[in-house]
XYZ file of C-alpha atoms in Angstrom:
590
model
C 11.925 -140.787 -45.543
C 12.166 -137.705 -43.296
C 15.261 -135.352 -43.503
C 17.154 -135.885 -40.179
C 17.319 -131.888 -39.765
C 13.402 -132.222 -39.210
C 13.413 -134.680 -36.393
C 12.342 -132.206 -33.511
C 9.637 -130.477 -35.477
C 8.143 -134.040 -36.680
C 8.265 -135.152 -33.131
C 6.258 -132.112 -31.845
C 3.004 -133.309 -33.244
C 2.840 -136.158 -31.068
C 3.042 -134.073 -27.945
C -0.303 -133.484 -26.319
C 0.289 -131.089 -23.600
C 1.299 -127.435 -23.473
C 4.710 -128.109 -21.720
C 7.692 -127.597 -24.013
C 9.013 -130.876 -25.212
C 12.696 -131.103 -26.350
C 15.333 -133.670 -27.065
C 18.577 -134.358 -25.178
C 21.279 -135.791 -27.407
C 23.211 -138.837 -25.729
C 25.434 -140.169 -28.455
C 26.085 -141.111 -31.995
C 27.399 -144.440 -33.338
C 28.100 -145.470 -36.757
C 26.968 -148.927 -37.666
C 28.268 -151.504 -40.129
C 25.502 -151.228 -42.497
C 25.871 -147.607 -43.495
C 23.457 -146.133 -40.944
C 24.192 -143.593 -38.059
C 22.456 -144.261 -34.802
C 21.467 -141.215 -32.772
C 20.278 -141.856 -29.011
C 18.100 -139.266 -27.119
C 16.463 -138.688 -24.128
C 12.973 -136.703 -24.116
C 12.979 -133.264 -22.211
C 10.041 -131.671 -20.723
C 10.656 -127.912 -20.026
C 14.446 -128.703 -20.243
C 14.302 -131.428 -17.580
C 15.125 -135.009 -18.947
C 12.687 -137.988 -18.756
C 14.984 -140.512 -17.256
C 13.244 -143.716 -18.845
C 12.557 -142.116 -22.236
C 15.182 -143.274 -24.508
C 14.666 -143.209 -28.416
C 17.088 -144.301 -31.195
C 17.061 -142.448 -34.800
C 18.571 -144.604 -37.570
C 19.737 -142.089 -40.213
C 21.167 -143.148 -43.720
C 22.386 -140.444 -46.265
C 20.753 -137.794 -44.021
C 17.235 -139.322 -44.029
C 15.638 -140.907 -41.177
C 15.154 -144.358 -41.964
C 13.421 -145.570 -38.670
C 12.909 -144.546 -35.118
C 12.202 -146.695 -32.040
C 11.905 -146.202 -28.195
C 10.073 -144.784 -25.544
C 8.519 -141.262 -25.917
C 5.958 -139.882 -23.189
C 3.345 -138.010 -25.215
C 0.904 -136.920 -22.181
C 3.060 -135.065 -19.269
C 1.277 -133.413 -16.679
C 3.712 -132.702 -13.638
C 5.294 -130.193 -11.736
C 8.833 -129.064 -13.290
C 9.830 -126.941 -10.296
C 10.975 -128.250 -7.208
C 10.023 -127.151 -3.552
C 12.620 -129.278 -1.770
C 16.361 -128.142 -2.020
C 19.037 -130.601 -3.244
C 20.709 -130.834 0.279
C 17.281 -131.717 1.797
C 16.731 -134.489 -0.943
C 20.288 -135.776 -0.315
C 19.346 -136.266 3.435
C 16.378 -138.317 2.247
C 18.158 -140.305 -0.088
C 21.091 -141.129 2.543
C 18.537 -141.933 5.298
C 17.117 -144.406 2.639
C 20.217 -146.057 1.995
C 21.194 -146.146 5.556
C 24.792 -147.306 5.120
C 27.443 -147.214 7.952
C 30.012 -145.811 5.608
C 30.202 -144.138 2.130
C 32.841 -144.036 -0.400
C 33.441 -140.170 -0.272
C 33.965 -140.593 3.386
C 37.239 -142.433 2.896
C 40.066 -140.151 1.718
C 41.930 -143.079 0.038
C 38.861 -143.898 -2.192
C 38.414 -140.494 -3.094
C 42.081 -139.979 -4.077
C 41.929 -143.252 -5.872
C 38.937 -141.992 -8.068
C 40.780 -138.830 -8.884
C 43.722 -140.886 -10.048
C 41.569 -143.636 -11.913
C 39.662 -140.732 -13.854
C 42.531 -138.488 -14.180
C 40.355 -135.613 -12.698
C 41.441 -133.831 -9.649
C 37.787 -132.723 -8.950
C 36.277 -136.150 -9.153
C 34.278 -137.440 -6.049
C 31.948 -139.937 -4.965
C 29.923 -137.265 -3.118
C 26.379 -137.566 -4.753
C 25.422 -134.566 -6.968
C 21.724 -134.226 -7.401
C 20.159 -133.789 -10.797
C 16.573 -132.970 -11.426
C 14.689 -135.616 -13.779
C 11.368 -136.811 -14.478
C 11.095 -140.446 -13.422
C 8.214 -142.979 -13.593
C 6.892 -144.244 -10.162
C 8.539 -147.425 -9.337
C 10.456 -147.362 -12.547
C 7.572 -148.648 -14.568
C 7.264 -146.838 -17.939
C 3.451 -146.794 -17.815
C 3.302 -145.065 -14.523
C 3.029 -141.500 -13.938
C 6.045 -139.258 -14.157
C 7.220 -137.323 -11.154
C 9.813 -134.534 -10.794
C 12.779 -135.925 -8.805
C 16.348 -135.522 -7.952
C 18.522 -138.380 -8.842
C 21.624 -139.222 -6.857
C 24.197 -141.935 -7.559
C 25.019 -143.264 -4.042
C 28.082 -145.466 -3.453
C 28.095 -147.221 -0.154
C 31.112 -148.823 1.307
C 29.599 -150.853 4.026
C 27.251 -152.640 3.282
C 28.180 -152.468 -0.260
C 25.980 -151.097 -2.677
C 25.683 -148.485 -5.610
C 22.194 -147.153 -6.531
C 20.673 -144.290 -8.390
C 18.105 -143.033 -5.672
C 15.077 -141.006 -6.982
C 13.792 -138.500 -4.279
C 10.354 -136.695 -5.014
C 11.276 -132.968 -5.539
C 8.087 -132.005 -3.831
C 7.266 -134.456 -1.055
C 10.657 -136.025 -0.583
C 9.597 -139.469 -0.877
C 11.696 -142.152 -2.445
C 10.082 -142.791 -5.795
C 12.545 -145.522 -7.117
C 15.854 -146.936 -6.936
C 18.015 -148.552 -9.474
C 20.709 -151.063 -8.567
C 24.051 -150.249 -10.246
C 26.016 -153.132 -8.840
C 25.512 -155.834 -11.747
C 26.711 -159.177 -10.074
C 27.339 -162.627 -11.284
C 25.168 -163.936 -8.368
C 27.308 -166.560 -6.988
C 27.109 -168.151 -3.450
C 29.255 -170.975 -2.507
C 33.036 -172.080 -2.531
C 34.989 -174.682 -4.464
C 38.398 -175.282 -5.957
C 39.230 -173.071 -8.894
C 40.345 -174.199 -12.338
C 42.014 -171.809 -14.416
C 42.645 -171.448 -18.081
C 46.280 -172.801 -18.303
C 48.940 -170.895 -19.773
C 47.842 -167.892 -22.024
C 49.484 -165.060 -23.815
C 48.909 -161.556 -22.112
C 50.235 -158.181 -22.580
C 52.029 -156.486 -19.549
C 54.513 -153.709 -19.206
C 57.507 -152.662 -17.000
C 57.760 -149.090 -17.650
C 57.911 -148.164 -13.950
C 60.066 -150.933 -12.439
C 58.908 -154.606 -12.279
C 56.409 -155.961 -14.769
C 52.906 -155.100 -14.219
C 49.573 -155.875 -15.518
C 49.038 -152.940 -17.721
C 49.028 -152.406 -21.293
C 48.065 -149.449 -23.681
C 47.646 -151.402 -27.001
C 43.911 -152.284 -26.595
C 41.786 -149.146 -26.700
C 42.784 -146.674 -23.987
C 44.357 -149.472 -21.833
C 43.759 -152.697 -19.858
C 44.680 -152.354 -16.350
C 44.396 -154.902 -13.444
C 44.947 -154.031 -9.848
C 44.498 -155.566 -6.588
C 42.582 -154.615 -3.500
C 44.581 -156.980 -1.083
C 41.499 -158.382 0.309
C 40.172 -155.067 1.527
C 37.306 -153.001 0.139
C 39.578 -150.141 -0.840
C 40.259 -149.380 -4.398
C 43.729 -148.371 -5.168
C 46.181 -148.349 -7.857
C 48.159 -151.121 -6.233
C 49.783 -153.054 -9.216
C 50.157 -156.939 -9.438
C 53.886 -157.096 -10.168
C 56.283 -159.752 -11.361
C 60.150 -159.825 -12.166
C 59.763 -160.819 -15.578
C 57.333 -161.165 -18.448
C 56.841 -164.808 -17.659
C 54.504 -165.023 -14.864
C 54.670 -168.128 -13.261
C 52.906 -167.951 -10.187
C 48.985 -168.367 -10.638
C 47.124 -165.426 -9.577
C 43.604 -164.239 -10.002
C 44.782 -161.121 -11.642
C 46.323 -163.121 -14.520
C 42.679 -164.336 -15.164
C 41.071 -160.968 -14.786
C 43.669 -159.384 -17.200
C 43.509 -162.140 -19.737
C 39.864 -162.085 -19.857
C 39.613 -158.357 -20.085
C 42.030 -158.580 -23.162
C 40.021 -161.428 -24.714
C 36.768 -159.630 -24.400
C 38.167 -156.545 -25.879
C 39.577 -158.474 -28.793
C 36.297 -160.192 -29.218
C 34.136 -157.079 -29.678
C 36.968 -155.541 -31.873
C 37.313 -158.681 -34.100
C 33.835 -159.949 -34.275
C 31.776 -156.693 -34.113
C 34.197 -153.927 -35.018
C 33.755 -152.211 -31.626
C 36.460 -150.379 -29.924
C 35.965 -151.463 -26.301
C 32.542 -150.985 -24.535
C 31.943 -147.641 -25.583
C 33.362 -147.696 -29.207
C 36.024 -145.015 -28.044
C 38.573 -147.155 -26.376
C 37.091 -147.222 -22.853
C 39.673 -148.141 -20.501
C 39.198 -151.760 -18.917
C 40.108 -151.575 -15.041
C 39.900 -154.714 -13.185
C 40.497 -155.011 -9.414
C 41.003 -158.485 -7.867
C 41.200 -159.908 -4.374
C 38.552 -157.568 -3.174
C 37.278 -158.145 0.391
C 37.515 -160.979 2.602
C 35.735 -164.117 1.475
C 33.931 -162.289 -1.149
C 31.993 -164.765 -3.268
C 30.835 -162.555 -6.179
C 32.141 -160.355 -9.092
C 30.545 -157.193 -10.272
C 30.571 -154.284 -12.512
C 29.765 -150.990 -10.803
C 29.203 -148.555 -13.780
C 32.967 -147.861 -14.156
C 35.032 -150.895 -13.582
C 35.207 -154.734 -12.911
C 35.591 -156.095 -9.292
C 36.281 -159.745 -8.428
C 36.238 -161.436 -5.114
C 38.234 -164.519 -4.004
C 35.237 -166.589 -2.765
C 34.910 -168.426 0.386
C 37.849 -168.883 2.309
C 39.606 -166.549 -0.378
C 40.432 -169.588 -2.409
C 38.040 -169.626 -5.398
C 38.720 -166.486 -7.281
C 35.777 -165.455 -9.418
C 37.898 -164.590 -12.365
C 36.924 -167.401 -14.995
C 36.967 -165.981 -18.573
C 33.092 -166.272 -18.880
C 32.610 -164.256 -15.685
C 35.056 -161.659 -16.918
C 33.254 -161.414 -20.264
C 29.927 -161.365 -18.338
C 31.245 -158.412 -16.393
C 32.667 -156.328 -19.125
C 29.589 -156.999 -21.092
C 27.584 -155.207 -18.583
C 29.771 -152.186 -19.419
C 28.748 -152.768 -22.980
C 25.136 -152.591 -22.027
C 25.468 -149.337 -19.959
C 26.907 -147.846 -22.976
C 24.264 -148.972 -25.433
C 20.940 -150.037 -24.596
C 21.472 -149.237 -20.794
C 19.000 -151.942 -19.884
C 17.424 -150.983 -16.450
C 18.456 -153.361 -13.983
C 15.084 -154.721 -12.971
C 12.280 -156.978 -14.080
C 12.320 -158.060 -17.715
C 14.938 -155.283 -18.594
C 17.176 -156.377 -15.914
C 16.751 -160.003 -17.093
C 17.843 -159.163 -20.576
C 20.753 -157.146 -19.001
C 21.788 -160.079 -17.421
C 21.197 -162.572 -20.298
C 23.278 -160.392 -22.820
C 26.078 -160.825 -20.441
C 25.682 -164.508 -20.245
C 25.363 -164.724 -24.051
C 28.717 -162.886 -24.763
C 30.538 -164.157 -21.540
C 30.036 -167.780 -22.643
C 30.648 -166.922 -26.669
C 34.020 -165.526 -25.481
C 34.908 -168.777 -23.452
C 34.057 -170.771 -26.531
C 35.948 -168.567 -28.853
C 39.137 -168.781 -26.693
C 38.637 -172.328 -25.141
C 36.837 -174.148 -27.672
C 37.810 -177.604 -26.229
C 36.704 -177.039 -22.681
C 33.947 -174.333 -22.959
C 30.365 -175.240 -22.389
C 27.202 -173.482 -21.775
C 27.566 -173.212 -17.972
C 28.563 -169.989 -16.463
C 31.020 -170.370 -13.666
C 31.579 -173.971 -13.673
C 35.291 -173.497 -13.723
C 34.991 -172.422 -10.064
C 33.549 -175.889 -9.228
C 29.886 -175.045 -9.211
C 27.493 -173.422 -11.950
C 25.833 -170.218 -11.581
C 23.434 -170.752 -14.429
C 23.079 -173.292 -17.472
C 22.147 -171.835 -20.533
C 21.366 -174.936 -22.350
C 19.389 -176.416 -19.331
C 17.954 -173.450 -17.451
C 15.621 -175.635 -15.447
C 18.363 -177.618 -13.976
C 19.114 -174.419 -11.898
C 15.538 -173.255 -11.157
C 15.588 -170.821 -14.067
C 12.884 -170.550 -16.820
C 13.400 -171.630 -20.436
C 9.992 -170.274 -21.257
C 8.458 -166.816 -20.806
C 6.050 -167.000 -17.803
C 6.758 -170.597 -17.714
C 7.990 -173.110 -14.985
C 10.457 -171.171 -12.636
C 9.612 -167.670 -14.009
C 9.869 -165.304 -11.127
C 7.580 -162.351 -10.661
C 8.494 -161.356 -7.124
C 10.467 -158.564 -5.724
C 13.463 -160.172 -5.009
C 16.940 -160.042 -7.260
C 15.499 -156.857 -8.526
C 12.537 -158.631 -9.814
C 14.377 -161.867 -10.944
C 16.982 -160.398 -13.269
C 19.209 -163.387 -12.830
C 16.604 -166.051 -12.763
C 14.488 -164.879 -15.777
C 17.595 -164.369 -18.040
C 17.156 -167.902 -18.577
C 14.469 -167.153 -21.262
C 16.880 -165.362 -23.659
C 19.664 -167.430 -22.649
C 17.712 -170.621 -24.075
C 16.677 -168.702 -26.992
C 20.534 -168.225 -27.831
C 21.394 -171.816 -27.445
C 18.619 -172.833 -29.717
C 19.781 -170.249 -32.321
C 23.259 -171.731 -32.165
C 22.801 -175.495 -31.755
C 19.421 -175.873 -32.953
C 16.922 -178.065 -31.003
C 13.191 -179.520 -30.889
C 10.869 -180.199 -28.176
C 7.686 -178.818 -26.372
C 7.872 -175.793 -24.146
C 5.861 -175.011 -21.053
C 3.092 -173.599 -23.134
C 2.787 -177.175 -24.672
C 3.907 -175.472 -28.184
C 6.015 -178.059 -30.264
C 9.067 -176.274 -31.878
C 11.802 -176.968 -34.186
C 14.844 -174.727 -34.576
C 17.634 -175.292 -37.003
C 21.091 -174.249 -35.873
C 22.592 -171.175 -37.466
C 26.020 -171.239 -35.489
C 27.348 -169.039 -32.991
C 28.918 -166.420 -35.502
C 25.340 -165.450 -36.888
C 23.665 -165.767 -33.584
C 26.163 -163.452 -31.874
C 25.791 -160.947 -34.805
C 21.968 -160.838 -34.291
C 22.137 -160.303 -30.551
C 24.855 -157.605 -30.653
C 23.024 -155.683 -33.241
C 19.869 -156.001 -31.043
C 21.591 -154.713 -28.058
C 23.646 -152.034 -29.526
C 21.174 -150.536 -32.159
C 17.642 -151.102 -31.212
C 17.160 -151.976 -27.526
C 16.423 -149.124 -25.035
C 16.500 -148.698 -21.117
C 13.017 -150.076 -20.852
C 12.994 -152.734 -23.252
C 11.108 -156.027 -22.313
C 11.001 -159.528 -23.761
C 8.457 -158.617 -26.531
C 10.710 -155.853 -27.607
C 13.803 -158.167 -27.718
C 11.815 -160.551 -29.986
C 10.654 -157.762 -32.395
C 13.997 -156.196 -32.707
C 16.004 -159.435 -32.955
C 13.839 -160.123 -35.820
C 14.462 -156.474 -37.116
C 18.452 -157.221 -36.776
C 18.179 -160.149 -38.685
C 16.301 -158.635 -41.526
C 19.029 -155.724 -41.497
C 21.819 -158.300 -41.567
C 20.650 -161.167 -43.995
C 17.496 -159.745 -45.750
C 13.821 -160.444 -45.093
C 12.136 -163.755 -45.562
C 15.627 -165.617 -45.234
C 16.544 -168.839 -43.352
C 18.146 -166.574 -40.723
C 14.819 -164.646 -39.893
C 13.040 -167.933 -39.797
C 15.138 -169.516 -37.268
C 15.463 -166.447 -35.161
C 11.587 -166.232 -35.073
C 10.970 -169.865 -34.070
C 13.734 -169.820 -31.436
C 11.648 -166.880 -29.921
C 8.463 -169.207 -30.241
C 10.471 -171.992 -28.789
C 10.892 -169.802 -25.522
C 7.200 -168.665 -25.506
C 7.823 -165.078 -26.907
C 5.443 -164.677 -30.036
C 4.233 -166.972 -32.737
C 6.286 -169.227 -35.015
C 7.502 -168.043 -38.215
C 5.115 -167.666 -41.107
C 6.651 -167.345 -44.584
C 4.340 -164.749 -45.825
C 4.842 -161.217 -47.345
C 2.748 -158.544 -46.040
C 2.569 -155.270 -47.682
C 1.744 -152.174 -45.838
C 2.906 -148.400 -45.857
C 1.894 -145.138 -44.114
C 2.650 -141.445 -44.664
C 3.172 -138.878 -41.930
C 1.369 -136.038 -43.866
C -1.060 -137.300 -46.610
C -3.143 -134.315 -47.111
C -2.328 -130.448 -48.204
C -4.095 -127.310 -49.049
C -1.649 -126.349 -51.724
C 0.280 -127.963 -54.494
C 2.856 -129.155 -55.040
C 2.810 -131.417 -52.028
C 5.757 -133.751 -51.268
C 4.765 -136.899 -49.495
C 7.519 -139.225 -47.600
C 6.051 -142.859 -47.498
C 7.237 -145.179 -44.652
C 7.476 -148.854 -45.707
C 6.023 -151.023 -43.084
C 6.116 -154.382 -45.091
C 7.134 -157.579 -43.702
C 9.405 -160.029 -45.289
C 9.457 -157.921 -48.512
C 12.746 -157.862 -50.526
C 11.634 -155.757 -53.572
C 9.257 -153.026 -53.757
C 6.989 -151.486 -56.533
C 5.031 -148.281 -55.921
C 2.313 -146.662 -57.908
C 1.548 -143.083 -56.479
C -1.676 -142.793 -58.461
C -0.259 -139.726 -60.478
C 1.503 -141.586 -63.069
C 4.651 -141.860 -61.066
C 6.322 -145.014 -59.889
C 9.335 -146.187 -57.500
C 11.050 -149.113 -56.421
C 12.872 -147.442 -53.567
C 11.942 -149.190 -49.850
C 10.801 -145.620 -48.468
C 10.356 -143.279 -51.365
C 8.994 -139.718 -51.570
C 6.737 -138.453 -54.361
C 5.824 -134.843 -55.226
C 2.219 -134.430 -56.398
C 2.058 -131.468 -58.797
C -1.640 -131.131 -59.315
C -4.333 -130.887 -57.042
C -6.602 -134.114 -56.794
C -7.139 -137.237 -54.737
C -4.855 -140.184 -55.409
C -4.924 -143.806 -54.665
C -1.466 -145.446 -53.818
C -0.479 -149.050 -54.526
C 2.404 -150.996 -53.017
C 3.556 -154.227 -54.170
C 6.019 -156.245 -51.934
C 7.869 -159.144 -53.344
C 9.186 -161.720 -50.790
C 10.764 -163.888 -53.322
C 9.931 -167.511 -54.007
C 9.724 -168.620 -50.417
C 7.264 -165.929 -49.068
C 5.463 -164.662 -52.121
C 4.076 -161.279 -53.220
C 1.475 -159.090 -51.322
C -0.254 -155.992 -52.611
C -2.029 -153.212 -50.665
C -4.040 -150.339 -52.297
C -4.997 -147.360 -50.149
C -7.859 -145.711 -52.237
C -8.051 -141.832 -52.064
C -5.056 -141.837 -49.688
C -3.454 -138.622 -50.693
C -5.667 -135.456 -50.956
C -4.335 -132.154 -52.491
C -7.173 -129.603 -52.193
C -7.338 -125.990 -51.663
C -10.351 -126.291 -49.363
C -8.322 -128.024 -46.857
C -7.055 -126.242 -43.933
C -3.451 -125.162 -44.389
C -1.444 -126.803 -41.466
C 2.176 -125.781 -40.712
C 4.715 -127.228 -38.332
C 6.784 -124.435 -36.923
C 10.284 -124.796 -36.040
C 11.192 -125.260 -32.362
C 12.434 -121.491 -32.078
């Protein structure tokens, strides 16, 4: 295992250009299994590569594993010929809104109040970044200005990337993550529930400070203007039904779920304040997370508020995703983004209303947005690239439609099931229950997935998350793998142990020579190493110091227990310590 302090010098060996590579720290999180998880952006000549994100998993000061996107061959300009103001003009011409948030003083004042920052503004500030054309990670990198543009009319909030040389729009990312609902119907609420409110400034209002940094619910009074307008009542007994009560209770229950089930203090694990705004606009048939708050419309005729608990949990989970994997809201990564919101929104519903909850999102409103158990019923796919799978440009590349694939995976994992998918593959999945399924999905989202992750990544790291939680070659690994096979992502589970390893450096011109071995085995539970010099180890990722010159054969025996068996790999003459070899040094970054 590599010491964490040597991360940057180790990464430099993979960089293939003369441009100066660096890393930009994003955040650190401490997991339940004793690991610290560090998220980074890659930088080139000090400029961040927007879609590069990699996660370093560290235990006891040693790097256990690393995953994510790291661009190795960068050849692009890193100085702009277009001014920031000139680029902003291009961005606003592209958005072409009639009104923007920063043009409305009440909106600016509210933002300053909401963020407790007298300098806060919606006015876009340009940031120089490197962005892949059309947001595709295999496309060329371009130097661009990134602007966060929040339009009032028509409503939109987007990151717009303007080529810093030509002024062309390279890409845009939609930041309004919606529940995707169209229609009107009668609303069914959740009956009488226990909520927390306060009366510190007069009448009772929907605010509390006990959960994280607070849960607050306000009304927009059927306008598009955000304000700190409280929903009030004469006592702590709220007898008149209101959408604000559902939104407030839903936010509280979502906070409690992430804290109690996953040990997370709000969506950023630091007590992020959950602000909800109800009665948004007139006849607004949707709900959305805009990057900092939840907003709920009242539906057609203003009589169907989009504040059911599964929708509230869905929108808050978009905030969790933006603070962890930050899945780009486009194509497969966007479908995963929507799916995780569905998964946890519905899970929160089952926990809080076990007698009436089901796998349908939004059915409390009198119609269904998506059916996780039967996605095909609403023209959503249950098989990757199968029937109803959407490959066009609408809906940000089908983010709501194609969420059906992982949604159905989750249902199979919870309840089990058997059948034949659209690829004509027969499958059987035994149920693991919601607690186990949610643990796997949560670890996958918060520990492993990155901005550009796709369905293949979701499968791989869901399996890895299961191994982390329950061990290799377990019943849990079998069902997680088979559930992905059922939805057309990857082969079915094979109970076989495969032994494999590698070393970042395996030759040296001088002795002693210390080698760090990375264990790549599949389904192994215990390990036995023979380093070829008389030394042995049973560690998962050991290191060995070769004292003498010579050529050494390394053997690894991986034991997967009675179910998966034993496998051995022998790499002949793998380690070479010879004074005739060229001496290679990795210099420090400075």
